[in-house]
XYZ file of C-alpha atoms in Angstrom:
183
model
C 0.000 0.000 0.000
C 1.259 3.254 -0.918
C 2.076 6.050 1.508
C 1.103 8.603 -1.051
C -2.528 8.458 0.146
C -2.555 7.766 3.401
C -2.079 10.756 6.036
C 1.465 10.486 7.443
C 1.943 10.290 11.187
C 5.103 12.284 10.982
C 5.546 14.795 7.928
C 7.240 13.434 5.154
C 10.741 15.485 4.285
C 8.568 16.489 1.038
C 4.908 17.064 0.921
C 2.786 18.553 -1.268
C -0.466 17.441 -0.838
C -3.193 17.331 -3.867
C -6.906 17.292 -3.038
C -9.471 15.990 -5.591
C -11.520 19.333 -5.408
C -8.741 21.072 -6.465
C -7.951 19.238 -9.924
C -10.254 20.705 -12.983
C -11.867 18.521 -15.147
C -9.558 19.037 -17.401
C -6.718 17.947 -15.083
C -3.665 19.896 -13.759
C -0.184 19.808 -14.371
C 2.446 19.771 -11.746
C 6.568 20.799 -12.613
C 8.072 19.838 -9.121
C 11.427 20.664 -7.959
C 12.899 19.884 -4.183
C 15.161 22.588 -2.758
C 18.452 22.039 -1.184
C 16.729 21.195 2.606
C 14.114 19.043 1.123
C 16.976 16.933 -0.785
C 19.085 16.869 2.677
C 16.478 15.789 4.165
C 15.482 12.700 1.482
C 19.032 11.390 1.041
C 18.880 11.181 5.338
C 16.178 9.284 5.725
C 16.498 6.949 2.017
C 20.255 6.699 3.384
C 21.681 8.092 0.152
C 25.276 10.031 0.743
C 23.590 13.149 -1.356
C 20.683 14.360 -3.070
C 21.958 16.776 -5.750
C 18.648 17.150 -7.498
C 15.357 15.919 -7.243
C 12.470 17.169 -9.936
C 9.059 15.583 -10.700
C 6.538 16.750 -13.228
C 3.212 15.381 -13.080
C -0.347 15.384 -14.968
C -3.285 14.692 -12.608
C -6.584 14.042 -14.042
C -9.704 13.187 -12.473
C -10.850 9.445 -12.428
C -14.429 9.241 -11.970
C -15.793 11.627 -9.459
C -13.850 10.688 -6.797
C -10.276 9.151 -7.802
C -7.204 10.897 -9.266
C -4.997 9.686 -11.776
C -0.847 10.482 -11.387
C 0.729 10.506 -14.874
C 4.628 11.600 -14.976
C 8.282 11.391 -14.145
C 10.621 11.553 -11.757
C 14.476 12.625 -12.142
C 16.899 12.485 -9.514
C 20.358 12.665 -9.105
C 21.752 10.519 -5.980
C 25.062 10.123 -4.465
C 26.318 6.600 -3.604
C 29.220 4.849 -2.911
C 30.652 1.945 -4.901
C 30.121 -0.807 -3.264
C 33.464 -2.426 -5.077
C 35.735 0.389 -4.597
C 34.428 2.680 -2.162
C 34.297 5.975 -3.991
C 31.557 8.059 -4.158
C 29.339 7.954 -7.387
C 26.554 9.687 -9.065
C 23.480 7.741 -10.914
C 20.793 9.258 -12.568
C 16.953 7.807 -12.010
C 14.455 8.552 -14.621
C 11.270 6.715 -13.253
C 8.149 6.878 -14.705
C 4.525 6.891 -12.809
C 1.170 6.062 -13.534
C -0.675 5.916 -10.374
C -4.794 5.383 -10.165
C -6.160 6.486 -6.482
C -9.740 5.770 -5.785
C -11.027 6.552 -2.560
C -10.862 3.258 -0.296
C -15.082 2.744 -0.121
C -15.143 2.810 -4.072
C -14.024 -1.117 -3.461
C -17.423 -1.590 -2.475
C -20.165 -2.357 -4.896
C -23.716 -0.354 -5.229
C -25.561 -3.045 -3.078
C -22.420 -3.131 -0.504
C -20.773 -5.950 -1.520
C -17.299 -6.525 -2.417
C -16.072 -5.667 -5.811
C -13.821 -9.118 -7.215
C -10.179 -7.856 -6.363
C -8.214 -6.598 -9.536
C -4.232 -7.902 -9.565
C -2.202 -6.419 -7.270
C -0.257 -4.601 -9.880
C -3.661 -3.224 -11.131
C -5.077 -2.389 -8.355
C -5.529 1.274 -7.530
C -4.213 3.316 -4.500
C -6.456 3.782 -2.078
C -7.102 7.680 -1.655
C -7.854 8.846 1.843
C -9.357 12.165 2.705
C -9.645 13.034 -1.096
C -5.986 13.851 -1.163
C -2.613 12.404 -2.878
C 0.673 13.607 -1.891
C 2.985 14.126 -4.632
C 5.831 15.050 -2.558
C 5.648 10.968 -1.094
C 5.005 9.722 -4.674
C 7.932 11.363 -5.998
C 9.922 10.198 -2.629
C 8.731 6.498 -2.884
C 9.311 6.510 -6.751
C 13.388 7.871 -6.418
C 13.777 4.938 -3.581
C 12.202 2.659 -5.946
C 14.739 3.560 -8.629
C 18.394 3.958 -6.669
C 20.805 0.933 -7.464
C 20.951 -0.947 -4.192
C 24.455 -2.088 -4.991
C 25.863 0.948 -6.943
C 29.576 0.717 -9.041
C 31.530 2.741 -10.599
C 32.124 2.471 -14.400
C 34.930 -0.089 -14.938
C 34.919 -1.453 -11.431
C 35.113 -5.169 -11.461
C 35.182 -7.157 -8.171
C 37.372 -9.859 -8.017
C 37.601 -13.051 -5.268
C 39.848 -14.211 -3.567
C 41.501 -17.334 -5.138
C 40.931 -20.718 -4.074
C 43.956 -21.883 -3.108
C 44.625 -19.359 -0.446
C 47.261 -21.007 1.765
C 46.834 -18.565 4.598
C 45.513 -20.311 8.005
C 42.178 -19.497 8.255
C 39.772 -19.116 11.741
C 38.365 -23.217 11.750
C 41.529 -24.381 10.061
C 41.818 -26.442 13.936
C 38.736 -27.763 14.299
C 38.988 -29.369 10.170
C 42.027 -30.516 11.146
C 40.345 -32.967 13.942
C 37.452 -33.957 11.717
C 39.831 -35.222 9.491
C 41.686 -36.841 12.490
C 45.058 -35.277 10.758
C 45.752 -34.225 14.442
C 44.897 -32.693 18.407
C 45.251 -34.224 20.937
C-alpha cells in the first residue's frame, strides 16, 4: 500500500499534498522541484550520501468523481558509494509513474458488496481524505529507482583465489574432523 494516500503520522521530508476538489476537469499539471533542505532531508532518511537534485513533473486528471490519476516522471540525481571500490558515485533515475487512487469505499459495490479484487499490480491506491501527496510519490518513486548495490564504471570485483594457503579461523577444528591431528 502506498504512503502517497494515506495521512502520514510524521511529515514526510517532502509534501505537497493534492486534493481531488482542487484538480479541474480538465486535469492539472504539476513541474516539481525539491530545494536544497528538502533533498538533505530525502538522502537522510532513504540513506543516500547526497541528493543533488530531485524534480518531478506530473499530470493529474480526475478518475471518476472521486479518484485521481498520477501521470509523470521523476528525475533524480543521488550520491552513492561503490560498493566495489568505495568511492563516491553519481546515478541518474528517470522513473516513470502512472498511479490510479480511488477513494478506499469505491471497493465496495452499489448493493455493498465486495467488488472481485483486480491484480495487485492493477489495483488502484487507495485515496484517503480526497488527497494524494505528490511530494511521497515522488519520494517512494526515487527509492524505488536507486541501485541498491551501486559501481563505478569499470569497477570489477574480483575473489579471492581458491587456493589461499593462509591459516584461516576453523583451520583447527577441520584438522580434527579429518583426524590429521589434536590431541
Amino acid at each position: 500500500m502506498s504512503r502517497a494516500a494515506l495521512p502520514p503520522k510524521d511529515k514526510p521530508p517532502w509534501s505537497i499534498p493534492v486534493a481531488v476538489r482542487d484538480v479541474p476537469e480538465t486535469g492539472r499539471r504539476f513541474d516539481l522541484v525539491a530545494d536544497q533542505d528538502i533533498r538533505a532531508a530525502l538522502a537522510e532518511s532513504i540513506g543516500l550520501r547526497a541528493l543533488p537534485r530531485l524534480a518531478a513533473s506530473f499530470d493529474v486528471a480526475r478518475h471518476g468523481r472521486e479518484g485521481l490519476r498520477v501521470v509523470g516522471r521523476v528525475s533524480a540525481t543521488v550520491g552513492q558509494t561503490c560498493v566495489v571500490t568505495l568511492e563516491p558515485i553519481d546515478n541518474e533515475i528517470e522513473e516513470a509513474v502512472d498511479l490510479t487512487f480511488v477513494p478506499a469505499a469505491a471497493e465496495l459495490s452499489e448493493d455493498g458488496g465486495a467488488r472481485s479484487r483486480v491484480a495487485a499490480e492493477d489495483a488502484p491506491e487507495p485515496l484517503v481524505g480526497g488527497v494524494v501527496d505528490l511530494g511521497v510519490v515522488a519520494t517512494e518513486f526515487v527509492s524505488l529507482g536507486i541501485d541498491p548495490y551501486p559501481r563505478k564504471s569499470g569497477a570489477d570485483f574480483t575473489a579471492p583465489a581458491a587456493d589461499d594457503v593462509t591459516p584461516h579461523p576453523f583451520a583447527a577444528l577441520a584438522a580434527l574432523k579429518k583426524g590429521e591431528g589434536g590431541s
